[in-house]
Every structure is written in C-alpha cells, then in structure tokens.
Amino acid sequence: MGYYPAMSKTVILMPTYNERENIKLIVPEIFARHPDLYITVIDDNSPDRTDDAVRVLMKKYPKLSLLSRQKKEGLGMAYKHGIRHTLAQGDVGKIITMDADGTHDVGHLKDLLKASEKYQLVIGSRYASGGVVGQWVLWRRILSRGGNFYARMLSGMPVHDMTAGFLVLSRTLLDRLDLDRVPASGYAFLIDLKYHAIREAHATVKEVPINLKARREGESKISSHVVREGVLLPWRLLARRLKGYHPLGNASDTLPFSCAVCGSPEIRFYCHKRGYRLFQCKDCDLVFVYPMPSNLEAIYGEEYFHNVDQKESHGYTDYDKDKEPMRAAFEWALGKVEAKVGGRKIFDIGAATGYFLDVARDRGWKTQGSEVSAYGAKEAAERGHGMILGDVTHMTNLPKVDAVTMWDVIEHVADPVALAAAANRMLPKGGILVINTPDVGSVWARLLKGKWQLLVPPEHVHYYARRNMNMLLGQAGFELVESSRMGKTFSVPYVFKMLWSWQGLAMWDVLARMTDNSIFRWIKLPINLRDNMFVIARKVHDV
C-alpha cells in the first residue's frame, strides 16, 4: 500500500512558452548537478520554437523528453497534462515542478529533495524564514506579498508562499490527488494545488527557504485572466473550506484496501492526524494509516535517536538517557519471561541502540536483535550485541532463540502479521513472544480519538486493541498467555518532548531544551494512562 521502490524516477516537469534561450541554459545546469533526474518539458506550441531547442538537447541528454501541446492553455493545464502523462509511466516516485526561466535556482534542488525524504509536499519558499526575493521592483514585491497574504487568509492555509511554483510532490501524495478538484488553469493553479494537497489530500508539508532569482531572458506571462483567476480563487477555496470535504468521497465508494489483520473490507474513516488519514476496521477495530507512508526506514536516522537540537517534534532528545527510566519496567518484563522459558537466548526486534539488550545481558541473556536504522544497529553492535540491519519480516536465515521481544515496534511496521510470523520462525514450540504497543481500545484513547497523544503518524502506522491483537497472534502461530496494561516511567525532558509532539506548543519545545540536563533527568515521572498494552504469547505451531 503506497510503497514505491527507492530506485523509482524523480521527474522535473517544466512548462514552457517562448523559453527557447532559457531552456538551453537550465537543462544542462540541472543534468550537470543531478544526472540521476529526469526532465519533461511541456511546451504549449511556443512561437519561438522552444520545442526545436528541446529536441536538439534530447540528442545529448537521454533523460530529457518533450511533451508538445497544441496551444497555450495556461500553466495549470500544462501541469495537469504533465502530471497525468508522467504518472502513467508507473515507475515515478516524485515529481518536481520548476520554472524554465531561471528564477528557480538549480542549487536549491538538493535541499528540496532532502526534505522530500520525510515530507509528501515540499515547497521552495521565498517567504519562509531565510528565503529571499531577488531584484524585484517595489510594485511587484508589494503585489506578491499582498497576494500571498490575501490567499492565506481566505484559504486558511498554513503556508507562507502560496504562489510558489518550485515544488516536490511524492508519489504517495500524487496518487491521492484528484486533479479534477484543481480547476484553475493559470498561475492560480499553484494555490489550488496546495490547498487540495494539504486540506483535502492531507499531505505532510515542509517549506524550504530559497532565493527566488530574476528571470534570465524573455517576458513574464501574467495576463488579465491570470490576475482575475488569482483574485477569485481564494473565495472559492473559502467556500470549499466552509462546505467541507470528506476524504472518502461518497459513502458508497468502494475503498481500495482491507484490514491488515483480519482482512475485512469493512473500513470506516477514523480521523486526520499530522497530515495523514487514519481508518478503522469495523470488524476488529484495527486503526491504520492509509496510504501507508513510503520508505518508513528513512524516518529513523541519527537525529531520531539523538535529537539534541530539537529540530523535529518526534524522536528522542537522547535515546539511551530517555530510556533509562524504563529500566525497572524492562527488568519486570524479563522476570516474567524468565519464569516461562528455560533457555537464555533473546532477540529484540527494533532494538534501536541496544538499551533493552543491555539490561537483558546484565541478567545473563545472550543478546541479539534487529534494527532498520543504520545508526541504531551500529550503536547496538558496538556494545557487543549480535545485530541484523534491516527489516526481518521476510528474512529466512534468522537465528534460533528462546524469546523474541518487540518494545514499541509493531505499531511502526507496514505488515504486522508478517513481522509476528518472522518471530515465529525464530522460536521453538513453547518459545515466548513479548509485545508492548499503544492500546487504541483503551478508555483514554477512545475519549481523545484524533487528539490521543500516541497517535503519531508517520512513526506509528498501526494501532491495536486487544481483539485484533489476539487475531494477529493466532494468525502468526501464537496463543495469548498474558495481557495487561502497563505504565511507563519517563525523564522530564522526554515528557516535554512528548507534549510538544502532541500539542505543537512552542513552550514545550523550550522546556524540553531547558530540562535536558543531569539534574532534571534524575527525576523520573511514572505515567500510567492505561493506554499501553503488554502481551506475552507462546508459540504453538509453525507458520
């Protein structure tokens, strides 16, 4: 669901009308810096024969292509034609929209592409902090600033540069877009597209500051129609905003997915959170993100475990220090496992930097684990634990152990049944599986629903209740031995970090920074909202 290979193409769409001289400059610049990208020029039958210049360039650059149109119909129509044409190729992972006139600096592509690893819509923004507008006359600066303010106020959009045209759109977002809901044909298309992507397709969005340069050659294409459309569109968006838009379309629509645990097609919309749509299975109550974020592993870089600068609201200030208050809970869980198995070989799926494995080794266990983060796996291996880098879901040559643990892991994975089956392959009959995960069926979670603090996509993509957890275990060859709700203990800075992630208030970020020291970390805060389940299961048969 929504997964696209890392090797899929990134295509730049570049509409042109009388850009013959500019296209000769910008195409070689792009390929010189980014030879892995593809460029499709969408030409509206330019009188200056821009298309002929592109055909000459195509002889030198095999990743350059031309999409010729019969007449000039506006920027929006050109982009919609280009997007549909490009997506029909099937192997495209991202689309970049970019002007041919040199206003969009090729040097910014690197930063936009890096941001697109985490966000579905990336906007090259002249009005974000650090952005620059270069060499514009005063009247045009005033018009641009005023127009952006006007569009933001009426549309209610959280974007500084509403008319920006330097964008990166991920395939997961593109597959959710309904271009029929983006009717604007001129430059207002850029406002319309952002509104639909963010408000209606619920894209995750990031503005990256850029230096918007002056046009190299030729003249601006702004016409009276473009101005009129730009004035009227924000009012239409306000009307759409007040009317509302249901993400499932009509109630009779057949949804293109089913429950990952019980397989039921009976799905209902659950809520929006952080720009993602969540749904719930009517039969087993599993809650899940759809479309599933692509490249989940990219989330868990070094900054996720050691986010000293607090650049992101998710992750940890310092993973090991934040986990130290959990030592007692880990000891308690290991004591329960030790009472149920005779051997002392343990495998921790999603071991992070190895803190839990440290605790297990101190109790005499032979420790092994897996981690999708290269940083985390390296740290754990350096501590002396046997580590596998990557997702063990479909691995066959896995070690044989007596117990497998998943601490706050199964909510992060795209295929939970397959992950539990991987645990089955490592265990003998009678072996023990331990799972700790948020409980979406808890009273606290049901009361808060979309505001539940543990509802944090794209980190968590599946949310379990006791009924579907039992189903999942049964499908993977396990029987439930014990199920309870467990509390956890946290450091003070981590509590503030969670509050920041939950509520988005800047004061929590400030307090997280202020308390990130040995004095406040010495204070351990026990919290039990009874919204975390702790499960012990025993393997009963192979799968």
XYZ file of C-alpha atoms in Angstrom:
543
model
C 0.000 0.000 0.000
C 1.591 3.206 -1.120
C 5.117 1.770 -1.291
C 7.389 2.733 -4.166
C 10.906 1.396 -4.740
C 13.814 3.614 -3.812
C 15.053 3.382 -7.419
C 11.853 4.911 -8.910
C 12.384 8.001 -11.032
C 12.230 11.621 -9.983
C 10.912 13.730 -12.851
C 11.087 17.520 -13.228
C 8.089 18.973 -15.068
C 8.970 22.245 -16.794
C 6.193 24.092 -18.672
C 7.398 26.458 -21.402
C 6.033 29.150 -23.666
C 8.638 31.158 -25.556
C 11.544 29.988 -23.391
C 13.937 28.931 -26.190
C 17.023 30.708 -24.822
C 16.306 29.865 -21.173
C 15.775 26.159 -21.844
C 19.227 25.964 -23.467
C 20.740 27.151 -20.171
C 18.745 25.427 -17.465
C 18.647 21.872 -18.851
C 22.467 21.473 -18.948
C 22.687 23.059 -15.464
C 20.287 20.519 -13.975
C 21.930 17.469 -15.544
C 25.395 18.724 -14.562
C 24.395 18.735 -10.882
C 21.754 15.984 -10.858
C 22.417 13.437 -13.626
C 20.015 10.985 -11.961
C 16.964 13.220 -12.512
C 14.622 13.172 -15.496
C 13.183 16.290 -17.154
C 9.981 16.568 -19.149
C 9.449 19.877 -20.926
C 5.765 20.670 -21.550
C 5.637 23.131 -24.413
C 2.465 24.949 -25.461
C 3.413 25.342 -29.152
C 5.782 28.249 -28.492
C 6.102 30.687 -31.429
C 9.863 30.934 -30.764
C 10.166 27.143 -31.379
C 11.208 26.215 -27.849
C 10.299 22.649 -28.816
C 13.016 22.566 -31.507
C 15.600 23.636 -28.936
C 14.443 20.823 -26.645
C 14.745 18.247 -29.433
C 18.337 19.308 -30.030
C 19.093 18.926 -26.313
C 17.431 15.492 -26.250
C 20.186 14.162 -28.531
C 22.718 14.904 -25.793
C 20.562 14.150 -22.732
C 18.660 10.837 -22.912
C 16.733 11.628 -19.707
C 15.176 14.712 -21.319
C 11.779 14.373 -23.003
C 9.276 16.679 -24.673
C 5.511 16.797 -24.232
C 4.094 19.003 -27.016
C 0.664 20.623 -26.718
C -1.362 22.211 -29.493
C -1.995 25.608 -27.933
C -1.376 27.793 -24.907
C -3.953 26.976 -22.203
C -2.169 28.202 -19.092
C 0.290 26.932 -16.517
C -2.286 24.849 -14.655
C -3.463 22.957 -17.718
C 0.135 22.275 -18.726
C 0.994 20.889 -15.283
C -2.115 18.690 -15.120
C -1.302 17.271 -18.550
C 2.296 16.679 -17.463
C 1.379 15.054 -14.138
C -1.091 12.643 -15.713
C 1.324 11.775 -18.505
C 4.184 11.183 -16.050
C 2.200 9.062 -13.587
C 1.059 6.834 -16.452
C 4.694 5.685 -16.762
C 4.301 3.804 -13.473
C 7.870 3.948 -12.176
C 7.848 7.546 -10.949
C 8.412 8.200 -7.246
C 8.479 12.017 -7.178
C 7.556 14.936 -9.405
C 9.258 18.334 -9.226
C 7.565 21.418 -10.672
C 10.062 24.038 -11.810
C 10.159 27.158 -13.982
C 12.362 27.252 -17.070
C 13.224 30.951 -16.840
C 15.998 30.639 -14.237
C 14.010 32.070 -11.308
C 14.227 28.676 -9.608
C 17.886 28.160 -8.749
C 19.137 24.670 -9.600
C 21.281 24.866 -6.469
C 18.174 24.542 -4.284
C 17.192 21.145 -5.712
C 19.445 19.329 -3.247
C 17.702 20.830 -0.206
C 14.226 20.254 -1.610
C 14.966 16.622 -2.440
C 16.418 16.008 1.031
C 13.257 17.410 2.639
C 11.135 15.216 0.351
C 12.544 12.127 2.076
C 10.294 12.987 5.035
C 7.530 15.163 3.598
C 4.999 14.482 0.855
C 4.862 18.094 -0.350
C 7.971 20.286 -0.267
C 7.667 23.959 -1.180
C 10.615 26.090 -2.271
C 9.560 29.212 -0.404
C 10.824 32.774 -0.787
C 8.765 33.811 2.260
C 9.808 31.090 4.707
C 12.419 32.110 7.273
C 15.693 32.507 5.348
C 14.011 32.946 1.965
C 14.973 35.782 -0.379
C 13.302 37.639 -3.262
C 15.991 38.979 -5.543
C 15.954 42.006 -7.877
C 12.210 42.612 -7.993
C 10.842 46.125 -8.432
C 8.910 47.511 -5.468
C 5.435 47.252 -7.022
C 5.943 43.553 -7.779
C 7.170 42.843 -4.231
C 4.068 44.554 -2.809
C 1.774 42.681 -5.213
C 3.371 39.341 -4.343
C 3.318 39.870 -0.581
C -0.228 41.189 -0.658
C -1.438 38.382 -2.881
C 0.074 35.749 -0.599
C -1.478 37.314 2.488
C -4.854 37.522 0.724
C -4.743 33.858 -0.349
C -3.562 32.638 3.073
C -6.267 34.472 4.997
C -9.172 33.281 2.862
C -7.977 29.707 2.391
C -6.762 29.278 5.978
C -3.617 27.610 4.698
C -0.507 27.161 6.886
C 1.811 28.110 4.003
C 3.916 31.265 3.699
C 4.390 31.165 -0.070
C 1.019 30.258 -1.575
C 2.043 31.054 -5.160
C 5.369 29.186 -5.070
C 5.942 27.014 -8.133
C 9.126 25.204 -7.054
C 7.610 22.041 -5.544
C 8.401 18.393 -4.884
C 5.420 16.036 -4.721
C 5.799 12.432 -3.564
C 4.084 9.547 -5.323
C 2.061 8.746 -2.198
C 0.582 12.245 -2.414
C 0.187 12.218 -6.199
C -1.849 9.023 -6.010
C -4.247 10.739 -3.593
C -4.693 13.886 -5.683
C -7.862 14.368 -7.674
C -6.769 16.846 -10.338
C -10.397 17.385 -11.311
C -10.675 19.218 -7.979
C -7.919 21.617 -9.092
C -9.707 23.514 -11.887
C -7.546 26.657 -12.017
C -5.797 26.964 -15.370
C -3.307 29.790 -14.812
C -0.853 30.617 -12.052
C -3.696 30.274 -9.520
C -3.283 26.544 -10.141
C -0.338 26.675 -7.721
C -2.615 27.946 -4.934
C -5.358 25.493 -5.846
C -2.944 22.561 -5.915
C -1.523 23.354 -2.471
C -5.000 23.711 -0.997
C -6.148 20.365 -2.385
C -2.908 18.614 -1.374
C -2.878 19.924 2.201
C -6.542 20.409 3.122
C -8.156 17.616 1.132
C -5.431 15.042 0.442
C -3.841 15.789 3.857
C -0.245 15.907 2.692
C 2.613 16.398 5.099
C 4.235 19.683 4.069
C 7.570 21.438 4.510
C 8.623 24.894 3.295
C 12.309 25.161 2.405
C 13.731 28.701 2.047
C 15.021 29.629 -1.408
C 16.441 32.658 -3.204
C 13.971 33.473 -5.973
C 16.040 34.997 -8.764
C 15.095 37.388 -11.559
C 14.056 35.966 -14.933
C 17.037 35.468 -17.281
C 15.510 36.105 -20.699
C 12.063 36.903 -22.106
C 8.938 38.395 -20.577
C 6.514 37.468 -17.814
C 3.345 35.629 -18.920
C 0.965 37.278 -16.415
C -2.296 38.284 -18.148
C -5.593 39.843 -17.064
C -7.120 36.336 -16.944
C -4.346 35.186 -14.596
C -4.931 38.183 -12.272
C -8.719 37.696 -12.292
C -8.415 33.988 -11.534
C -5.976 34.745 -8.718
C -8.423 37.195 -7.139
C -11.448 34.886 -7.339
C -9.862 31.534 -6.435
C -9.277 32.228 -2.700
C -13.006 32.944 -2.310
C -13.842 29.613 -3.959
C -11.401 27.914 -1.591
C -13.094 29.607 1.356
C -16.426 28.200 0.159
C -14.918 24.720 -0.149
C -13.401 25.098 3.294
C -16.759 26.030 4.850
C -18.608 23.287 2.969
C -16.085 20.641 3.952
C -14.640 17.730 2.025
C -14.924 14.096 3.058
C -11.731 12.157 2.331
C -13.633 9.034 1.306
C -15.758 10.781 -1.301
C -19.277 9.340 -1.452
C -20.467 6.985 1.239
C -20.989 4.300 -1.410
C -17.376 4.427 -2.620
C -15.515 1.116 -2.519
C -12.244 1.586 -0.673
C -9.107 0.144 -2.323
C -7.818 -1.609 0.801
C -8.761 -4.018 3.573
C -7.714 -4.658 7.157
C -4.111 -5.881 7.539
C -5.070 -8.180 10.439
C -8.487 -9.690 9.762
C -8.745 -8.932 6.031
C -12.168 -7.316 6.312
C -13.103 -4.775 3.600
C -15.458 -3.073 6.078
C -13.467 0.096 6.779
C -14.534 3.485 8.144
C -12.743 6.808 8.313
C -11.237 7.422 11.772
C -9.504 10.815 11.823
C -6.858 13.117 10.346
C -3.558 13.489 12.174
C -0.332 15.276 11.200
C -1.446 15.431 7.582
C -2.270 11.698 7.399
C -5.609 9.921 7.085
C -6.382 7.113 9.525
C -9.052 4.450 9.104
C -10.562 1.792 11.361
C -11.633 -1.764 10.624
C -15.296 -2.179 11.568
C -14.783 -5.863 12.383
C -11.625 -5.973 14.543
C -11.081 -2.265 15.454
C -7.565 -2.020 13.986
C -6.705 1.617 13.238
C -4.183 2.293 10.477
C -2.712 4.953 8.226
C -3.664 4.936 4.559
C -1.951 5.407 2.192
C 0.949 3.815 4.025
C 3.940 6.210 4.095
C 6.701 5.145 1.702
C 10.244 4.433 2.911
C 9.421 4.212 6.625
C 13.069 3.425 7.373
C 14.067 6.964 6.337
C 12.388 8.332 9.480
C 14.888 6.652 11.798
C 18.157 8.405 11.150
C 20.636 9.501 13.820
C 18.598 12.610 14.658
C 15.629 10.403 15.612
C 17.665 8.830 18.431
C 19.816 11.796 19.357
C 17.814 14.934 18.537
C 19.969 17.349 20.505
C 18.922 20.413 18.510
C 15.194 19.538 18.825
C 14.757 20.001 15.070
C 11.854 17.566 14.905
C 8.905 17.100 17.240
C 9.207 13.307 17.014
C 12.034 11.065 18.206
C 14.158 11.376 21.341
C 16.371 14.056 22.841
C 18.820 11.279 23.753
C 17.535 7.720 23.301
C 19.577 5.977 25.997
C 19.019 8.706 28.576
C 15.311 8.833 27.751
C 15.064 5.034 28.154
C 16.941 4.883 31.467
C 13.733 5.461 33.494
C 12.296 2.353 31.779
C 14.928 0.027 33.255
C 12.601 -1.147 36.030
C 9.859 -1.993 33.516
C 12.358 -3.928 31.383
C 13.566 -5.836 34.465
C 9.959 -6.649 35.388
C 9.198 -7.949 31.883
C 12.376 -10.043 31.709
C 11.474 -11.592 35.061
C 8.147 -12.734 33.614
C 9.857 -14.218 30.544
C 12.495 -15.999 32.647
C 9.722 -17.746 34.573
C 8.321 -19.176 31.326
C 11.393 -20.368 29.370
C 14.453 -22.384 30.269
C 16.891 -21.001 27.708
C 18.608 -17.628 27.759
C 18.753 -16.540 24.118
C 16.778 -13.409 23.310
C 16.159 -11.439 20.104
C 14.838 -7.864 20.271
C 13.130 -6.693 17.066
C 13.571 -2.951 16.685
C 16.431 -2.887 19.179
C 17.331 0.768 18.457
C 20.730 1.483 20.064
C 20.511 -1.608 22.271
C 19.396 -0.272 25.657
C 16.944 -3.113 26.366
C 19.528 -5.653 25.226
C 21.986 -4.118 27.708
C 19.506 -4.795 30.504
C 18.901 -8.358 29.273
C 22.634 -9.091 29.055
C 23.101 -7.859 32.617
C 20.624 -10.572 33.638
C 22.569 -13.308 31.844
C 20.865 -13.414 28.454
C 22.707 -13.974 25.185
C 21.524 -10.969 23.203
C 20.724 -10.433 19.542
C 18.475 -8.011 17.718
C 17.490 -6.207 14.527
C 17.119 -2.556 13.628
C 16.094 -0.774 10.401
C 18.169 2.289 11.337
C 21.810 2.000 10.279
C 22.756 4.370 13.100
C 20.884 2.372 15.741
C 22.175 -1.001 14.531
C 25.761 0.262 14.520
C 25.466 1.629 18.070
C 23.972 -1.654 19.366
C 26.616 -3.751 17.586
C 29.389 -1.654 19.115
C 28.003 -2.553 22.540
C 28.568 -6.212 21.741
C 25.085 -7.333 20.693
C 24.580 -9.519 17.626
C 22.722 -7.236 15.226
C 20.890 -7.590 11.919
C 20.452 -4.386 9.926
C 17.113 -4.208 8.146
C 13.530 -5.408 8.320
C 13.413 -9.070 9.392
C 9.847 -9.511 8.132
C 10.757 -11.569 5.070
C 14.206 -12.812 6.088
C 14.613 -16.591 6.180
C 18.039 -17.165 7.748
C 17.155 -15.900 11.218
C 18.755 -17.069 14.483
C 17.036 -19.566 16.781
C 16.270 -18.118 20.195
C 14.105 -18.738 23.262
C 12.335 -15.385 23.406
C 11.567 -12.540 20.998
C 10.655 -9.054 22.167
C 9.027 -6.109 20.385
C 9.150 -3.000 22.546
C 7.114 -0.224 20.915
C 7.801 -1.702 17.469
C 4.781 -3.421 15.948
C 2.926 -0.105 15.618
C 5.734 1.131 13.314
C 5.578 -1.605 10.658
C 3.592 -1.904 7.439
C 2.862 -5.663 7.728
C 2.389 -6.644 11.399
C 1.212 -10.221 10.746
C 4.325 -10.937 8.666
C 6.527 -9.484 11.409
C 4.931 -11.743 14.032
C 5.428 -14.667 11.642
C 9.136 -13.783 11.475
C 9.241 -14.027 15.269
C 7.596 -17.437 14.966
C 10.411 -18.638 12.681
C 12.991 -17.799 15.343
C 11.264 -19.637 18.198
C 10.858 -23.286 19.128
C 7.435 -24.579 20.093
C 6.757 -23.086 23.522
C 9.003 -20.090 22.847
C 7.872 -16.704 24.115
C 6.948 -13.513 22.248
C 6.652 -10.222 24.168
C 4.862 -7.222 22.644
C 4.382 -3.758 24.084
C 2.319 -1.340 21.989
C -0.210 1.504 22.374
C -3.790 0.341 23.012
C -6.266 2.155 20.751
C -9.085 0.324 22.533
C -8.280 1.890 25.898
C -10.725 4.312 27.503
C -8.202 7.181 27.219
C -7.607 6.563 23.509
C -11.330 6.313 22.758
C -12.053 9.529 24.629
C -9.341 11.545 22.850
C -9.560 9.797 19.470
C -7.715 12.081 16.993
C -6.109 14.010 19.858
C -4.675 10.894 21.540
C -1.012 11.580 22.266
C 0.128 8.187 20.918
C -1.486 8.764 17.541
C 1.710 9.891 15.824
C 1.985 9.077 12.120
C 4.255 8.539 10.245
C 6.095 6.897 13.170
C 3.085 4.788 14.190
C 1.095 3.364 11.283
C -0.953 0.608 13.013
C -2.851 0.848 16.305
C -4.096 -2.249 18.097
C -6.814 -3.219 20.546
C -6.996 -6.485 22.476
C -9.326 -8.179 19.987
C -7.207 -7.619 16.894
C -4.013 -8.366 18.835
C -5.415 -11.816 19.652
C -6.292 -12.326 15.976
C -2.807 -11.248 14.900
C -1.155 -13.644 17.333
C -3.351 -16.535 16.198
C -2.517 -15.967 12.532
C 1.196 -15.975 13.388
C 1.037 -19.293 15.304
C 0.869 -17.969 18.875
C -1.554 -18.271 21.782
C -2.059 -15.498 24.325
C -0.560 -16.225 27.735
C -0.892 -12.874 29.455
C -2.279 -9.433 28.622
C -2.230 -6.349 30.805
C -1.985 -2.572 30.667
C 1.370 -1.233 31.739
C 2.547 2.163 32.866
C 5.867 3.690 31.899
C 8.400 5.975 33.519
C 9.855 8.926 31.653
C 12.529 11.557 32.033
C 11.390 15.178 32.434
C 12.774 16.396 29.063
C 11.147 13.459 27.293
C 7.764 14.306 28.831
C 8.091 17.850 27.468
C 9.201 16.421 24.123
C 6.047 14.261 24.001
C 3.895 17.275 24.902
C 5.494 19.227 22.051
C 4.818 16.391 19.639
C 1.246 16.081 20.942
C 0.171 19.718 21.148
C 2.702 21.550 18.974
C 3.097 24.376 21.515
C 6.470 26.111 21.370
C 6.695 26.355 25.170
C 7.000 22.548 25.433
C 9.929 22.650 23.000
C 11.591 25.370 25.100
C 11.054 23.390 28.326
C 12.413 20.214 26.699
C 15.622 22.079 25.893
C 15.854 23.731 29.319
C 15.444 20.483 31.251
C 17.816 18.393 29.128
C 20.463 18.160 31.857
C 21.551 15.746 34.576
C 19.503 17.439 37.309
C 16.123 17.088 35.587
C 16.992 13.720 34.084
C 17.478 12.422 37.619
C 13.745 12.999 38.153
C 11.686 10.058 36.867
C 7.975 10.524 36.226
C 5.730 7.414 36.338
C 2.750 7.774 34.000
C 0.002 5.209 33.521
C -2.963 6.291 31.410
C -3.747 2.610 30.847
C -3.299 3.081 27.101
C -0.289 0.760 26.665
C -0.809 -2.975 26.341
C 1.729 -5.585 27.425
C 1.321 -9.018 25.860
C 3.085 -12.341 26.396
C 2.335 -15.080 23.857
C 3.573 -18.645 23.407
C 4.337 -20.304 20.074
C 2.006 -23.246 19.466
C 2.798 -24.151 15.853
C 4.882 -23.152 12.841
C 3.506 -20.869 10.138
